[in-house]
């Protein structure tokens, strides 16, 4: 019998709590696409997390279909990957409960994302928002993920996941794999086009601050033209002194596949206007084939449902194995 080494397991997801943005693509999805051939990969629609802030049901449903179609249009292969909705696999909520019993209040109180979201004007603070990182840990640990490709803003959540896995294993033996974050060197934190010291975010009240993967070319050009840049006129990569220009250079570098020093040389003697237009053009050109594929995929919700059903079936079978071990470790009676 030929023994083949198990491939490393990758798991990640995005909350359908707003539009899918170029920042999600750059920070996370582009690595998902790159890893799908070499890793055993699971990619989720993180719908249970999305309801930690209020959602309109019809909008959420439509957005979930948009997300699956965009995952596929951006290059994820439904055959190679397990693509599923978090709410279709009840083991996530079940393991989340168990892990709650191993998480200290202080650990969650320290989470910067919770502090940010809960201190926003008019924020509705529910227990789910507070407990969010524990459910995220459950998402990851259920599948024994080895790598979690995310943007820099998820690093703290990954550290908690690792701590919980280590704490649990210490008590019960090697139940969970301790995962590693997989954060890109460039583009781990794409900034708002309107306030380049803040991260680009789907929950930003100003649509000018972000670029959606489905924004039309006109809208993309308009948003980049209105992007806030810095004082001076030199086009130089310097995130401290020139956060706006550096953010545009990062985006242009990724979407045109050109190194930043080459871009700095290219823009010598040119003004911010040229940088904005050329960044817009690179993003528009990159998104055009994705948007075209999206239109065809999105038109067939039945086919998207089939992909999710298939993914959920495979995910459920794997998640159950871990959950049984966790229940058994606690002395819960076996289910017959
Ligand atoms: P979410 O939905 O906020 O973001 C999805 C992914 O996009 C990355 N990201 C960014 N990357 C670069 N620049 C930005 N401005 C930027 N904004 C967002 C995020 O880091 C993330 O990788 N908690 C997660 C969802 C989640 C998850 C999981 C992820 C739930 N369970 C299990 C991985 C594994 C979140 O809210 O991502």
Coordinates of N, CA and C in Angstrom, one line a residue, residues 97-319:
X97 N -20.0 26.3 22.1 CA -20.5 26.3 23.5 C -19.4 25.6 24.4
X98 N -18.9 24.5 23.9 CA -17.9 23.8 24.7 C -16.7 24.8 25.0
X99 N -16.2 25.4 24.0 CA -15.0 26.3 24.1 C -15.3 27.5 25.0
X100 N -16.6 27.9 25.1 CA -17.0 29.0 26.0 C -16.6 28.6 27.4
X101 N -16.7 27.3 27.7 CA -16.4 26.9 29.1 C -14.9 26.8 29.4
X102 N -14.1 27.2 28.4 CA -12.6 27.2 28.6 C -12.1 28.6 28.4
X103 N -12.9 29.5 28.1 CA -12.5 30.9 27.7 C -12.7 31.8 28.9
X104 N -11.7 32.6 29.2 CA -11.9 33.6 30.3 C -12.5 34.9 29.8
X105 N -13.3 35.5 30.7 CA -13.9 36.8 30.3 C -12.9 37.8 29.9
X106 N -11.8 37.8 30.6 CA -10.7 38.8 30.3 C -10.1 38.6 29.0
X107 N -10.1 37.4 28.5 CA -9.5 37.2 27.2 C -10.3 37.8 26.1
X108 N -11.7 37.7 26.3 CA -12.6 38.3 25.3 C -12.6 39.9 25.4
X109 N -12.5 40.3 26.7 CA -12.6 41.8 26.9 C -11.4 42.5 26.3
X110 N -10.3 41.7 26.1 CA -9.1 42.3 25.5 C -9.1 42.4 24.0
X111 N -10.1 41.8 23.3 CA -10.1 41.7 21.9 C -10.3 43.1 21.3
X112 N -9.3 43.5 20.4 CA -9.5 44.9 19.9 C -10.7 45.0 19.0
X113 N -11.0 43.9 18.3 CA -12.2 44.1 17.4 C -13.5 44.3 18.2
X114 N -13.6 43.6 19.3 CA -14.7 43.8 20.1 C -14.8 45.2 20.7
X115 N -13.6 45.7 21.1 CA -13.5 47.0 21.7 C -14.0 48.0 20.6
X116 N -13.4 47.9 19.4 CA -13.8 48.8 18.3 C -15.3 48.8 18.0
X117 N -15.8 47.6 17.8 CA -17.2 47.4 17.4 C -18.2 47.9 18.5
X118 N -17.8 47.6 19.7 CA -18.8 47.9 20.8 C -18.7 49.3 21.3
X119 N -17.7 50.1 20.8 CA -17.6 51.5 21.2 C -18.1 52.4 20.1
X120 N -18.5 51.8 19.0 CA -19.0 52.7 17.9 C -20.3 53.3 18.3
X121 N -20.6 54.5 17.8 CA -21.8 55.2 18.2 C -23.0 54.3 17.8
X122 N -24.0 54.2 18.6 CA -25.2 53.5 18.4 C -25.0 51.9 18.3
X123 N -23.9 51.4 18.7 CA -23.6 50.0 18.6 C -24.6 49.2 19.5
X124 N -25.1 48.1 18.9 CA -25.9 47.2 19.7 C -25.0 46.1 20.2
X125 N -24.7 46.1 21.5 CA -23.8 45.1 22.0 C -24.5 43.9 22.5
X126 N -24.4 42.8 21.8 CA -25.0 41.6 22.3 C -23.9 40.6 22.7
X127 N -24.4 39.5 23.4 CA -23.4 38.6 23.9 C -22.7 37.9 22.7
X128 N -23.4 37.7 21.6 CA -22.7 37.1 20.5 C -21.5 37.9 20.0
X129 N -21.6 39.2 20.0 CA -20.5 40.0 19.6 C -19.3 39.8 20.5
X130 N -19.6 39.7 21.7 CA -18.5 39.5 22.7 C -17.9 38.1 22.5
X131 N -18.7 37.1 22.2 CA -18.3 35.7 22.2 C -17.8 35.3 20.8
X132 N -17.9 36.2 19.9 CA -17.5 36.0 18.5 C -16.2 35.2 18.3
X133 N -15.1 35.6 19.0 CA -13.8 34.9 18.8 C -13.9 33.4 19.2
X134 N -14.8 33.1 20.1 CA -14.9 31.7 20.5 C -15.5 30.8 19.4
X135 N -16.5 31.4 18.8 CA -17.1 30.7 17.6 C -16.1 30.5 16.5
X136 N -15.3 31.6 16.3 CA -14.3 31.5 15.3 C -13.3 30.4 15.6
X137 N -12.9 30.3 16.9 CA -12.0 29.2 17.3 C -12.6 27.8 17.0
X138 N -13.9 27.7 17.3 CA -14.6 26.4 17.0 C -14.6 26.1 15.5
X139 N -14.8 27.2 14.6 CA -14.7 27.0 13.2 C -13.4 26.3 12.8
X140 N -12.4 26.8 13.4 CA -11.0 26.4 12.9 C -10.7 25.0 13.5
X141 N -10.9 24.9 14.8 CA -10.5 23.6 15.5 C -11.3 22.4 15.1
X142 N -12.5 22.6 14.7 CA -13.3 21.5 14.3 C -12.7 20.7 13.1
X143 N -12.0 21.4 12.3 CA -11.4 20.7 11.1 C -9.9 20.4 11.2
X144 N -9.4 20.6 12.4 CA -8.0 20.4 12.7 C -7.1 21.2 11.7
X145 N -7.6 22.5 11.4 CA -6.9 23.3 10.4 C -5.4 23.5 10.9
X146 N -4.5 23.5 9.9 CA -3.1 23.8 10.2 C -2.8 25.2 9.9
X147 N -3.5 25.8 8.9 CA -3.2 27.1 8.4 C -4.5 27.9 8.2
X148 N -4.5 29.2 8.6 CA -5.7 30.0 8.5 C -5.3 31.3 7.8
X149 N -5.6 31.3 6.4 CA -5.2 32.5 5.7 C -6.2 33.7 5.9
X150 N -5.7 34.7 6.6 CA -6.5 35.9 7.0 C -5.7 37.1 6.9
X151 N -6.4 38.3 7.0 CA -5.7 39.6 7.1 C -5.2 39.8 8.5
X152 N -4.4 40.9 8.6 CA -3.7 41.1 9.9 C -4.7 41.4 11.0
X153 N -5.9 41.9 10.7 CA -6.9 42.2 11.8 C -7.4 40.9 12.5
X154 N -7.1 39.7 12.0 CA -7.6 38.5 12.6 C -6.5 37.8 13.5
X155 N -5.4 38.5 13.5 CA -4.2 37.8 14.2 C -4.6 37.5 15.7
X156 N -5.2 38.5 16.3 CA -5.5 38.3 17.8 C -6.5 37.2 18.0
X157 N -7.5 37.1 17.1 CA -8.4 36.0 17.2 C -7.7 34.6 17.0
X158 N -6.8 34.6 16.1 CA -6.0 33.4 15.9 C -5.2 33.0 17.1
X159 N -4.7 34.0 17.8 CA -3.9 33.8 19.0 C -4.8 33.2 20.1
X160 N -6.0 33.7 20.2 CA -6.9 33.1 21.2 C -7.3 31.6 20.8
X161 N -7.5 31.4 19.5 CA -7.7 30.0 19.0 C -6.6 29.1 19.4
X162 N -5.4 29.5 19.2 CA -4.2 28.7 19.6 C -4.2 28.5 21.1
X163 N -4.4 29.5 21.9 CA -4.4 29.4 23.3 C -5.5 28.4 23.8
X164 N -6.7 28.5 23.2 CA -7.8 27.5 23.6 C -7.4 26.1 23.2
X165 N -6.8 25.9 22.0 CA -6.4 24.6 21.6 C -5.4 24.0 22.6
X166 N -4.4 24.8 22.9 CA -3.3 24.4 23.8 C -3.9 24.0 25.2
X167 N -4.8 24.9 25.7 CA -5.4 24.7 27.0 C -6.2 23.4 27.0
X168 N -6.9 23.2 26.0 CA -7.8 22.0 25.9 C -6.9 20.8 25.8
X169 N -5.9 20.8 25.0 CA -5.1 19.6 24.8 C -4.3 19.3 26.1
X170 N -4.0 20.3 26.8 CA -3.2 20.2 28.1 C -4.1 19.3 29.0
X171 N -5.4 19.6 29.0 CA -6.3 18.9 29.9 C -6.7 17.5 29.4
X172 N -6.9 17.4 28.1 CA -7.5 16.2 27.6 C -6.6 15.4 26.6
X173 N -5.4 15.8 26.4 CA -4.6 15.1 25.4 C -4.7 15.8 24.0
X174 N -4.1 15.2 23.0 CA -4.0 15.9 21.7 C -5.3 15.8 20.9
X175 N -6.3 16.6 21.3 CA -7.6 16.6 20.6 C -7.5 17.6 19.4
X176 N -6.9 18.7 19.6 CA -7.0 19.7 18.5 C -5.6 20.0 18.0
X177 N -5.5 20.2 16.7 CA -4.3 20.8 16.0 C -4.2 22.2 16.4
X178 N -3.0 22.7 16.7 CA -2.8 24.1 17.0 C -2.5 24.8 15.7
X179 N -3.4 25.7 15.2 CA -3.3 26.3 13.9 C -2.3 27.5 13.8
X180 N -1.8 27.7 12.6 CA -0.9 28.9 12.4 C -1.7 29.9 11.5
X181 N -1.6 31.2 11.9 CA -2.2 32.2 11.0 C -1.3 32.2 9.7
X182 N -1.9 32.5 8.6 CA -1.2 32.7 7.3 C -1.6 34.1 6.8
X183 N -0.7 35.0 7.1 CA -1.0 36.5 6.8 C -0.1 36.9 5.7
X184 N -0.6 37.6 4.6 CA 0.3 37.9 3.5 C 1.3 39.0 3.9
X185 N 2.5 39.0 3.2 CA 3.5 40.0 3.5 C 3.0 41.4 3.0
X186 N 2.4 41.4 1.9 CA 1.9 42.7 1.3 C 0.4 42.6 1.3
X187 N -0.3 43.7 1.8 CA -1.7 43.8 1.7 C -2.5 43.1 2.8
X188 N -1.8 42.9 3.9 CA -2.5 42.3 5.1 C -3.4 43.3 5.8
X189 N -3.2 44.6 5.5 CA -4.1 45.6 6.0 C -4.3 46.7 5.0
X190 N -5.3 46.5 4.2 CA -5.6 47.6 3.2 C -6.4 48.7 3.9
X191 N -6.1 49.9 3.6 CA -6.7 51.0 4.4 C -7.9 51.6 3.6
X192 N -8.7 52.3 4.4 CA -9.8 53.1 3.8 C -9.4 54.1 2.8
X193 N -10.1 54.3 1.7 CA -9.7 55.3 0.7 C -10.0 56.7 1.2
X194 N -10.9 56.8 2.2 CA -11.3 58.1 2.8 C -10.5 58.5 4.0
X195 N -10.1 57.5 4.8 CA -9.3 57.7 6.0 C -8.2 56.7 6.1
X196 N -7.1 57.0 5.4 CA -6.1 55.9 5.2 C -5.3 55.5 6.4
X197 N -5.7 56.0 7.6 CA -5.1 55.5 8.8 C -6.1 54.4 9.4
X198 N -7.2 54.2 8.8 CA -8.2 53.2 9.3 C -8.3 52.1 8.3
X199 N -8.6 50.8 8.7 CA -8.6 49.8 7.7 C -9.9 49.9 6.8
X200 N -9.7 49.4 5.6 CA -10.9 49.4 4.7 C -11.9 48.4 5.3
X201 N -13.1 48.7 5.4 CA -14.1 47.8 6.1 C -15.5 47.9 5.4
X202 N -16.1 46.7 5.4 CA -17.4 46.6 4.7 C -18.5 47.3 5.6
X203 N -18.2 47.5 6.9 CA -19.2 48.2 7.7 C -19.0 49.7 7.8
X204 N -18.0 50.2 7.0 CA -17.8 51.7 7.0 C -19.1 52.3 6.4
X205 N -19.6 53.4 7.1 CA -20.8 54.0 6.6 C -20.6 54.7 5.2
X206 N -19.4 55.1 4.9 CA -19.1 55.7 3.6 C -18.7 54.7 2.5
X207 N -19.5 54.6 1.5 CA -19.2 53.6 0.4 C -18.0 54.1 -0.4
X208 N -17.6 55.4 -0.2 CA -16.4 55.9 -0.9 C -15.1 55.4 -0.3
X209 N -15.2 54.8 0.9 CA -14.0 54.3 1.6 C -13.6 53.0 1.1
X210 N -14.4 52.2 0.4 CA -14.1 50.9 0.0 C -14.4 50.6 -1.5
X211 N -13.8 49.6 -2.0 CA -14.1 49.1 -3.4 C -14.7 47.7 -3.3
X212 N -15.9 47.6 -3.8 CA -16.6 46.2 -3.8 C -16.1 45.5 -5.0
X213 N -16.1 44.1 -4.9 CA -15.6 43.3 -6.0 C -16.7 43.5 -7.1
X214 N -17.9 43.9 -6.8 CA -18.9 44.1 -7.9 C -19.1 45.5 -8.3
X215 N -18.3 46.5 -7.8 CA -18.4 47.9 -8.2 C -18.2 48.0 -9.7
X216 N -18.9 48.8 -10.3 CA -18.8 49.0 -11.8 C -17.5 49.8 -12.1
X217 N -17.0 49.8 -13.3 CA -15.8 50.6 -13.6 C -15.9 52.1 -13.3
X218 N -17.1 52.6 -13.6 CA -17.3 54.1 -13.3 C -17.2 54.4 -11.9
X219 N -17.8 53.5 -11.1 CA -17.8 53.7 -9.6 C -16.4 53.6 -9.1
X220 N -15.7 52.6 -9.6 CA -14.3 52.3 -9.1 C -13.4 53.6 -9.4
X221 N -13.5 54.1 -10.6 CA -12.7 55.2 -11.0 C -13.1 56.4 -10.1
X222 N -14.4 56.6 -9.9 CA -14.8 57.8 -9.1 C -14.3 57.6 -7.7
X223 N -14.4 56.4 -7.1 CA -13.9 56.3 -5.7 C -12.4 56.5 -5.6
X224 N -11.6 56.0 -6.6 CA -10.2 56.2 -6.5 C -9.8 57.7 -6.7
X225 N -10.6 58.4 -7.6 CA -10.3 59.8 -7.9 C -10.6 60.6 -6.6
X226 N -11.6 60.2 -5.8 CA -11.9 60.9 -4.6 C -11.0 60.4 -3.4
X227 N -10.1 59.4 -3.6 CA -9.4 58.9 -2.5 C -8.6 60.0 -1.8
X228 N -8.5 60.0 -0.5 CA -7.8 61.0 0.3 C -6.3 60.6 0.2
X229 N -5.5 61.6 -0.3 CA -4.0 61.3 -0.3 C -3.3 62.2 0.8
X230 N -2.0 62.3 0.6 CA -1.3 63.0 1.7 C -0.8 64.3 1.2
X231 N -0.2 65.1 2.2 CA 0.4 66.3 1.8 C 1.7 66.0 1.0
X232 N 2.2 67.0 0.3 CA 3.3 66.8 -0.6 C 2.9 66.3 -2.0
X233 N 3.8 66.0 -2.8 CA 3.4 65.5 -4.1 C 4.2 64.3 -4.6
X234 N 5.2 63.9 -3.8 CA 6.0 62.8 -4.2 C 5.3 61.4 -4.0
X235 N 5.5 60.5 -4.9 CA 4.9 59.2 -4.8 C 5.9 58.2 -4.3
X236 N 5.8 57.9 -3.0 CA 6.8 57.2 -2.3 C 6.1 56.3 -1.3
X237 N 6.6 55.0 -1.2 CA 6.0 54.1 -0.2 C 6.5 54.4 1.2
X238 N 5.6 54.9 2.0 CA 6.0 55.3 3.4 C 4.7 55.3 4.2
X239 N 4.3 54.2 4.8 CA 3.0 54.1 5.4 C 2.8 55.1 6.6
X240 N 4.0 55.4 7.2 CA 3.9 56.4 8.4 C 3.6 57.8 7.9
X241 N 4.4 58.2 6.9 CA 4.3 59.6 6.5 C 3.3 59.8 5.4
X242 N 3.1 58.8 4.6 CA 2.2 58.9 3.4 C 1.3 57.7 3.4
X243 N 0.3 57.6 4.3 CA -0.5 56.4 4.4 C -1.4 56.2 3.2
X244 N -1.9 57.4 2.6 CA -2.9 57.3 1.5 C -2.1 56.8 0.2
X245 N -1.0 57.4 0.0 CA -0.2 57.1 -1.2 C 0.3 55.6 -1.1
X246 N 0.7 55.3 0.1 CA 1.2 53.9 0.3 C 0.2 52.9 0.1
X247 N -1.1 53.2 0.5 CA -2.2 52.3 0.3 C -2.5 52.1 -1.2
X248 N -2.4 53.2 -1.9 CA -2.7 53.1 -3.4 C -1.5 52.3 -4.0
X249 N -0.3 52.5 -3.6 CA 0.8 51.8 -4.2 C 0.7 50.3 -3.9
X250 N 0.3 50.0 -2.7 CA 0.1 48.6 -2.3 C -1.0 47.9 -3.3
X251 N -2.1 48.6 -3.4 CA -3.1 48.0 -4.3 C -2.7 47.9 -5.7
X252 N -2.0 49.0 -6.2 CA -1.5 48.9 -7.6 C -0.5 47.8 -7.8
X253 N 0.3 47.7 -6.8 CA 1.4 46.6 -6.9 C 0.7 45.2 -7.0
X254 N -0.3 45.0 -6.2 CA -0.9 43.7 -6.2 C -1.8 43.5 -7.4
X255 N -2.5 44.5 -7.8 CA -3.4 44.3 -9.0 C -2.7 44.4 -10.3
X256 N -1.5 45.0 -10.3 CA -0.8 45.0 -11.6 C 0.4 44.0 -11.6
X257 N 0.6 43.4 -10.4 CA 1.7 42.4 -10.3 C 3.0 43.1 -10.6
X258 N 3.2 44.2 -10.0 CA 4.5 45.0 -10.2 C 5.1 45.3 -8.8
X259 N 6.3 45.2 -8.6 CA 6.9 45.5 -7.3 C 6.8 47.0 -7.0
X260 N 6.7 47.3 -5.7 CA 6.5 48.7 -5.3 C 7.7 49.6 -5.8
X261 N 9.0 49.2 -5.6 CA 10.1 50.1 -6.1 C 10.0 50.4 -7.6
X262 N 9.5 49.5 -8.4 CA 9.4 49.7 -9.8 C 8.3 50.8 -10.0
X263 N 7.2 50.7 -9.2 CA 6.1 51.7 -9.3 C 6.6 53.1 -8.9
X264 N 7.4 53.1 -7.9 CA 8.0 54.4 -7.4 C 8.8 55.0 -8.6
X265 N 9.6 54.2 -9.3 CA 10.4 54.8 -10.4 C 9.5 55.2 -11.5
X266 N 8.5 54.4 -11.8 CA 7.5 54.7 -12.9 C 6.8 56.1 -12.6
X267 N 6.5 56.3 -11.4 CA 5.7 57.6 -11.1 C 6.6 58.8 -10.8
X268 N 7.9 58.7 -10.9 CA 8.8 59.8 -10.7 C 8.3 61.0 -11.7
X269 N 8.1 62.1 -11.1 CA 7.7 63.3 -11.9 C 6.2 63.3 -12.2
X270 N 5.5 62.3 -11.8 CA 4.0 62.3 -12.0 C 3.3 62.7 -10.7
X271 N 2.1 63.1 -10.8 CA 1.4 63.5 -9.6 C 0.4 62.4 -9.0
X272 N -0.2 62.8 -7.9 CA -1.2 61.8 -7.3 C -2.3 61.4 -8.2
X273 N -2.7 62.4 -9.1 CA -3.8 62.1 -10.0 C -3.5 60.8 -10.9
X274 N -2.3 60.8 -11.4 CA -1.8 59.6 -12.2 C -1.9 58.3 -11.4
X275 N -1.4 58.4 -10.2 CA -1.4 57.2 -9.3 C -2.9 56.7 -9.1
X276 N -3.8 57.6 -8.9 CA -5.2 57.3 -8.6 C -5.8 56.6 -9.8
X277 N -5.6 57.2 -11.0 CA -6.2 56.7 -12.2 C -5.6 55.3 -12.6
X278 N -4.3 55.2 -12.5 CA -3.7 53.9 -12.9 C -4.0 52.8 -11.9
X279 N -4.2 53.2 -10.6 CA -4.6 52.2 -9.6 C -6.1 51.7 -10.0
X280 N -6.9 52.7 -10.3 CA -8.3 52.4 -10.6 C -8.3 51.5 -11.9
X281 N -7.5 51.8 -12.9 CA -7.5 51.0 -14.1 C -7.0 49.6 -13.8
X282 N -6.0 49.4 -13.0 CA -5.5 48.1 -12.7 C -6.6 47.2 -11.9
X283 N -7.3 47.9 -11.0 CA -8.4 47.2 -10.3 C -9.5 46.8 -11.2
X284 N -9.9 47.8 -12.1 CA -11.0 47.5 -13.1 C -10.6 46.3 -14.0
X285 N -9.4 46.3 -14.5 CA -9.0 45.3 -15.4 C -8.9 43.9 -14.7
X286 N -8.5 43.9 -13.4 CA -8.4 42.7 -12.6 C -9.8 42.1 -12.4
X287 N -10.8 43.1 -12.1 CA -12.1 42.6 -11.7 C -13.0 42.2 -12.9
X288 N -12.7 42.7 -14.1 CA -13.6 42.5 -15.2 C -13.9 41.0 -15.4
X289 N -12.9 40.1 -15.5 CA -13.2 38.7 -15.7 C -14.0 38.1 -14.6
X290 N -13.7 38.5 -13.3 CA -14.3 38.0 -12.2 C -15.8 38.4 -12.2
X291 N -16.1 39.7 -12.6 CA -17.4 40.1 -12.6 C -18.2 39.4 -13.7
X292 N -17.5 39.1 -14.8 CA -18.2 38.4 -15.9 C -18.6 37.0 -15.5
X293 N -17.7 36.3 -14.8 CA -18.0 34.9 -14.3 C -19.0 35.0 -13.3
X294 N -19.0 36.0 -12.4 CA -19.9 36.1 -11.3 C -21.4 36.2 -11.9
X295 N -21.5 37.0 -13.0 CA -22.9 37.2 -13.5 C -23.5 35.9 -13.9
X296 N -22.7 35.0 -14.5 CA -23.2 33.7 -15.0 C -23.5 32.8 -13.8
X297 N -22.6 32.8 -12.8 CA -22.8 31.9 -11.7 C -23.9 32.3 -10.8
X298 N -24.1 33.6 -10.6 CA -25.1 34.2 -9.7 C -26.5 33.9 -10.2
X299 N -26.6 33.8 -11.6 CA -27.9 33.6 -12.2 C -28.5 32.2 -11.8
X300 N -27.8 31.3 -11.3 CA -28.3 30.0 -11.1 C -28.2 29.6 -9.6
X301 N -29.1 30.1 -8.8 CA -29.1 29.9 -7.4 C -29.2 28.4 -7.0
X302 N -29.9 27.6 -7.9 CA -30.0 26.2 -7.6 C -28.6 25.5 -7.6
X303 N -27.8 25.9 -8.6 CA -26.4 25.4 -8.7 C -25.6 25.8 -7.5
X304 N -25.8 27.0 -7.0 CA -25.0 27.5 -5.8 C -25.5 26.7 -4.6
X305 N -26.8 26.4 -4.5 CA -27.4 25.6 -3.4 C -26.7 24.2 -3.4
X306 N -26.6 23.7 -4.6 CA -26.0 22.3 -4.7 C -24.6 22.3 -4.2
X307 N -23.8 23.3 -4.6 CA -22.4 23.4 -4.1 C -22.4 23.5 -2.6
X308 N -23.2 24.3 -2.0 CA -23.2 24.5 -0.6 C -23.7 23.2 0.1
X309 N -24.6 22.5 -0.5 CA -25.1 21.2 0.1 C -24.0 20.2 0.1
X310 N -23.3 20.1 -1.0 CA -22.2 19.2 -1.1 C -21.1 19.5 -0.1
X311 N -20.8 20.8 0.0 CA -19.8 21.2 0.9 C -20.2 20.9 2.3
X312 N -21.4 21.2 2.7 CA -21.9 21.0 4.1 C -21.9 19.5 4.4
X313 N -22.2 18.7 3.5 CA -22.2 17.3 3.7 C -20.7 16.8 4.1
X314 N -19.8 17.3 3.3 CA -18.4 16.9 3.6 C -17.9 17.5 4.9
X315 N -18.2 18.8 5.1 CA -17.8 19.4 6.3 C -18.4 18.8 7.5
X316 N -19.7 18.4 7.5 CA -20.4 17.8 8.6 C -19.7 16.5 9.0
X317 N -19.3 15.7 8.1 CA -18.7 14.4 8.4 C -17.4 14.6 9.1
X318 N -16.6 15.6 8.7 CA -15.3 15.9 9.3 C -15.5 16.5 10.7
X319 N -16.4 17.4 10.8 CA -16.7 18.1 12.1 C -17.2 17.2 13.1

